[in-house]
């Protein structure tokens, strides 16, 4: 009996230790670092001191056919591929907006923007079109920047939109670094997991399988 109690205590202690370790890992600050210049974008996830590149995606090496397949001339087996699409008939804008608002309100103070730098120089081959785009971009910037200021904790940020009426193309540069605590996001998703799953099952439909080599 005493041996069973010792084993049970050891198992419970190990389980609590693993749970504590998971909680500590979820409390580590996780950030997203994005840098883009004229269409070239790179992104990496920072988990504490660890950096994980996520874009551009790494190139996958093509698998070479085995020697048996080469000798026998056998074709590789066909695999089934499924496509998923949005079921527009089940799309409820009101329900989606309500859920988005609730998630946004719960995670507003969980995301912090440490650095945001945006610089856009608009240029086209038509001066009138450039002027129109400049006006529209300035109006859009005037709406987005105050929204970000009132929604997230912003530290270092600067957005500059200008125009070059002699240029024939647009140039832009972006630097963004934001971070959050994964435990806060996980807790929010768990609270709404049932609602999110039901919405996913209702709105996403699985199309017919497509075979390919």
CSV table of C-alpha atoms in Angstrom, one decimal:
chain,number,residue,atom,x,y,z
A,1,UNK,CA,0.0,0.0,0.0
A,2,UNK,CA,2.8,2.4,0.9
A,3,UNK,CA,4.5,1.6,-2.5
A,4,UNK,CA,1.3,2.6,-4.3
A,5,UNK,CA,1.0,5.8,-2.4
A,6,UNK,CA,4.7,6.7,-3.2
A,7,UNK,CA,4.1,6.0,-6.9
A,8,UNK,CA,0.8,8.0,-6.9
A,9,UNK,CA,2.6,10.9,-5.2
A,10,UNK,CA,5.4,10.8,-7.7
A,11,UNK,CA,3.0,10.8,-10.6
A,12,UNK,CA,1.0,13.7,-9.2
A,13,UNK,CA,4.2,15.6,-8.5
A,14,UNK,CA,5.5,15.0,-12.0
A,15,UNK,CA,2.1,16.1,-13.5
A,16,UNK,CA,2.1,19.3,-11.4
A,17,UNK,CA,5.7,20.0,-12.4
A,18,UNK,CA,4.8,19.6,-16.1
A,19,UNK,CA,1.8,21.8,-15.7
A,20,UNK,CA,3.8,24.5,-14.0
A,21,UNK,CA,6.4,24.3,-16.7
A,22,UNK,CA,3.8,24.7,-19.4
A,23,UNK,CA,2.3,27.7,-17.6
A,24,UNK,CA,5.8,29.3,-17.3
A,25,UNK,CA,6.4,28.7,-21.1
A,26,UNK,CA,3.0,30.3,-21.9
A,27,UNK,CA,4.0,33.4,-19.8
A,28,UNK,CA,7.1,34.0,-21.9
A,29,UNK,CA,6.7,37.1,-24.0
A,30,UNK,CA,6.1,36.3,-27.7
A,31,UNK,CA,6.6,38.8,-30.4
A,32,UNK,CA,6.2,39.3,-34.1
A,33,UNK,CA,8.8,41.2,-36.0
A,34,UNK,CA,8.0,42.3,-39.6
A,35,UNK,CA,10.2,44.2,-42.0
A,36,UNK,CA,9.2,45.1,-45.5
A,37,UNK,CA,10.7,47.3,-48.3
A,38,UNK,CA,9.0,47.7,-51.7
A,39,UNK,CA,7.4,44.2,-51.8
A,40,UNK,CA,10.2,42.3,-50.0
A,41,UNK,CA,8.8,41.2,-46.7
A,42,UNK,CA,10.4,39.1,-43.9
A,43,UNK,CA,8.8,38.1,-40.7
A,44,UNK,CA,10.0,36.2,-37.6
A,45,UNK,CA,8.4,35.1,-34.3
A,46,UNK,CA,10.4,35.9,-31.2
A,47,UNK,CA,9.8,33.6,-28.3
A,48,UNK,CA,12.0,35.1,-25.5
A,49,UNK,CA,15.5,35.1,-26.9
A,50,UNK,CA,14.7,32.6,-29.6
A,51,UNK,CA,13.9,33.8,-33.2
A,52,UNK,CA,11.9,31.7,-35.6
A,53,UNK,CA,11.7,32.8,-39.2
A,54,UNK,CA,8.2,32.4,-40.7
A,55,UNK,CA,8.4,34.4,-43.9
A,56,UNK,CA,9.6,33.8,-46.6
A,57,UNK,CA,8.8,30.1,-46.1
A,58,UNK,CA,11.7,27.8,-46.4
A,59,UNK,CA,12.1,25.9,-49.7
A,60,UNK,CA,11.2,22.3,-49.5
A,61,UNK,CA,13.5,19.8,-51.2
A,62,UNK,CA,11.9,17.6,-53.8
A,63,UNK,CA,11.8,14.0,-52.8
A,64,UNK,CA,13.8,11.8,-55.1
A,65,UNK,CA,12.2,8.5,-56.2
A,66,UNK,CA,13.7,5.5,-54.4
A,67,UNK,CA,15.9,3.0,-56.3
A,68,UNK,CA,13.2,0.4,-56.4
A,69,UNK,CA,10.8,2.8,-58.1
A,70,UNK,CA,13.4,3.9,-60.6
A,71,UNK,CA,14.2,0.2,-61.5
A,72,UNK,CA,10.6,-1.0,-61.6
A,73,UNK,CA,9.3,2.2,-63.2
A,74,UNK,CA,6.5,2.4,-60.6
A,75,UNK,CA,4.6,5.7,-60.3
A,76,UNK,CA,4.2,7.2,-56.9
A,77,UNK,CA,0.9,6.6,-55.2
A,78,UNK,CA,-1.7,9.2,-55.7
A,79,UNK,CA,-2.7,11.2,-52.7
A,80,UNK,CA,-6.0,12.8,-51.9
A,81,UNK,CA,-6.2,16.5,-51.5
A,82,UNK,CA,-9.2,18.3,-50.0
A,83,UNK,CA,-10.1,21.9,-50.5
A,84,UNK,CA,-12.0,24.1,-48.0
A,85,UNK,CA,-14.1,27.0,-48.9
A,86,UNK,CA,-16.3,29.6,-47.1
A,87,UNK,CA,-20.0,28.7,-47.0
A,88,UNK,CA,-21.4,32.1,-47.7
A,89,UNK,CA,-25.0,31.0,-47.1
A,90,UNK,CA,-24.1,30.5,-43.4
A,91,UNK,CA,-22.1,33.7,-43.1
A,92,UNK,CA,-23.8,35.9,-40.5
A,93,UNK,CA,-22.1,39.3,-40.5
A,94,UNK,CA,-23.8,40.4,-37.2
A,95,UNK,CA,-22.7,37.3,-35.3
A,96,UNK,CA,-19.2,37.5,-36.7
A,97,UNK,CA,-18.9,41.2,-35.8
A,98,UNK,CA,-20.2,40.5,-32.3
A,99,UNK,CA,-17.7,37.8,-31.7
A,100,UNK,CA,-14.9,39.9,-33.1
A,101,UNK,CA,-15.8,42.8,-30.9
A,102,UNK,CA,-15.8,40.6,-27.8
A,103,UNK,CA,-12.5,39.0,-28.6
A,104,UNK,CA,-11.1,42.4,-29.4
A,105,UNK,CA,-12.3,43.9,-26.1
A,106,UNK,CA,-10.8,41.0,-24.1
A,107,UNK,CA,-7.4,41.1,-25.9
A,108,UNK,CA,-7.0,44.9,-26.3
A,109,UNK,CA,-4.5,45.3,-23.5
A,110,UNK,CA,-2.8,42.0,-24.2
A,111,UNK,CA,-1.1,43.2,-27.4
A,112,UNK,CA,1.6,45.9,-27.2
A,113,UNK,CA,3.1,47.6,-30.2
A,114,UNK,CA,6.7,48.4,-29.4
A,115,UNK,CA,7.7,49.7,-32.8
A,116,UNK,CA,5.7,50.8,-35.9
A,117,UNK,CA,7.4,52.7,-38.7
A,118,UNK,CA,5.6,53.2,-42.0
A,119,UNK,CA,6.8,55.3,-44.9
A,120,UNK,CA,5.0,55.5,-48.2
A,121,UNK,CA,6.0,57.7,-51.2
A,122,UNK,CA,3.2,57.5,-53.8
A,123,UNK,CA,4.1,57.7,-57.4
A,124,UNK,CA,2.3,57.0,-60.7
A,125,UNK,CA,2.6,57.9,-64.3
A,126,UNK,CA,-0.3,60.3,-63.9
A,127,UNK,CA,0.0,63.4,-61.6
A,128,UNK,CA,-3.8,63.7,-61.1
A,129,UNK,CA,-4.0,60.0,-60.1
A,130,UNK,CA,-1.1,60.5,-57.7
A,131,UNK,CA,-2.9,63.4,-56.1
A,132,UNK,CA,-6.1,61.5,-55.6
A,133,UNK,CA,-4.2,58.5,-54.1
A,134,UNK,CA,-2.4,60.9,-51.8
A,135,UNK,CA,-5.7,62.4,-50.5
A,136,UNK,CA,-7.2,58.9,-50.0
A,137,UNK,CA,-4.1,57.6,-48.2
A,138,UNK,CA,-4.0,60.7,-45.9
A,139,UNK,CA,-7.7,60.2,-45.0
A,140,UNK,CA,-7.1,56.5,-44.4
A,141,UNK,CA,-4.1,57.2,-42.2
A,142,UNK,CA,-6.0,59.8,-40.2
A,143,UNK,CA,-8.5,57.0,-39.3
A,144,UNK,CA,-6.2,54.1,-38.7
A,145,UNK,CA,-3.5,55.8,-36.6
A,146,UNK,CA,-6.0,57.1,-33.9
A,147,UNK,CA,-7.7,53.7,-33.9
A,148,UNK,CA,-4.3,52.0,-33.1
A,149,UNK,CA,-3.5,54.6,-30.5
A,150,UNK,CA,-6.8,54.0,-28.7
A,151,UNK,CA,-6.8,50.2,-29.1
A,152,UNK,CA,-3.2,49.1,-28.3
A,153,UNK,CA,-0.4,50.3,-26.2
A,154,UNK,CA,1.8,52.1,-28.7
A,155,UNK,CA,5.4,53.1,-27.8
A,156,UNK,CA,7.5,54.1,-30.8
A,157,UNK,CA,5.4,54.7,-33.9
A,158,UNK,CA,5.5,57.0,-36.9
A,159,UNK,CA,3.5,56.9,-40.1
A,160,UNK,CA,4.4,59.1,-43.0
A,161,UNK,CA,2.6,59.2,-46.4
A,162,UNK,CA,3.8,61.5,-49.1
A,163,UNK,CA,3.8,61.8,-52.9
A,164,UNK,CA,6.4,62.2,-55.6
A,165,UNK,CA,4.7,63.6,-58.7
A,166,UNK,CA,7.7,62.9,-60.9
A,167,UNK,CA,8.0,59.3,-59.9
A,168,UNK,CA,6.3,56.5,-61.9
A,169,UNK,CA,6.1,54.0,-59.1
A,170,UNK,CA,5.3,53.8,-55.4
A,171,UNK,CA,7.9,53.1,-52.8
A,172,UNK,CA,7.2,52.0,-49.2
A,173,UNK,CA,8.9,50.7,-46.1
A,174,UNK,CA,7.5,49.0,-43.0
A,175,UNK,CA,8.8,48.0,-39.6
A,176,UNK,CA,6.6,46.5,-37.0
A,177,UNK,CA,7.3,44.7,-33.7
A,178,UNK,CA,4.4,43.7,-31.5
A,179,UNK,CA,4.2,41.2,-28.6
A,180,UNK,CA,1.8,39.5,-26.3
A,181,UNK,CA,1.5,36.9,-23.6
A,182,UNK,CA,0.4,33.5,-25.1
A,183,UNK,CA,-1.3,32.5,-21.8
A,184,UNK,CA,-3.7,35.4,-22.1
A,185,UNK,CA,-4.6,34.6,-25.7
A,186,UNK,CA,-5.0,30.9,-24.9
A,187,UNK,CA,-7.3,31.6,-22.0
A,188,UNK,CA,-9.5,33.8,-24.3
A,189,UNK,CA,-9.6,31.2,-27.0
A,190,UNK,CA,-10.5,28.5,-24.5
A,191,UNK,CA,-13.4,30.6,-23.1
A,192,UNK,CA,-14.8,31.0,-26.6
A,193,UNK,CA,-13.7,27.6,-28.0
A,194,UNK,CA,-17.2,26.1,-28.3
A,195,UNK,CA,-18.5,29.2,-30.1
A,196,UNK,CA,-15.5,29.3,-32.4
A,197,UNK,CA,-15.8,25.6,-33.3
A,198,UNK,CA,-19.5,25.8,-34.0
A,199,UNK,CA,-18.9,28.8,-36.3
A,200,UNK,CA,-16.1,27.0,-38.1
A,201,UNK,CA,-18.1,23.9,-38.7
A,202,UNK,CA,-21.0,25.9,-40.0
A,203,UNK,CA,-19.1,28.3,-42.2
A,204,UNK,CA,-16.3,26.1,-43.6
A,205,UNK,CA,-17.3,23.4,-46.0
A,206,UNK,CA,-15.2,20.6,-47.4
A,207,UNK,CA,-15.2,20.2,-51.1
A,208,UNK,CA,-14.7,17.1,-53.2
A,209,UNK,CA,-11.4,15.4,-53.1
A,210,UNK,CA,-8.9,16.0,-55.9
A,211,UNK,CA,-6.3,13.4,-56.7
A,212,UNK,CA,-2.9,14.4,-57.8
A,213,UNK,CA,0.4,12.8,-58.2
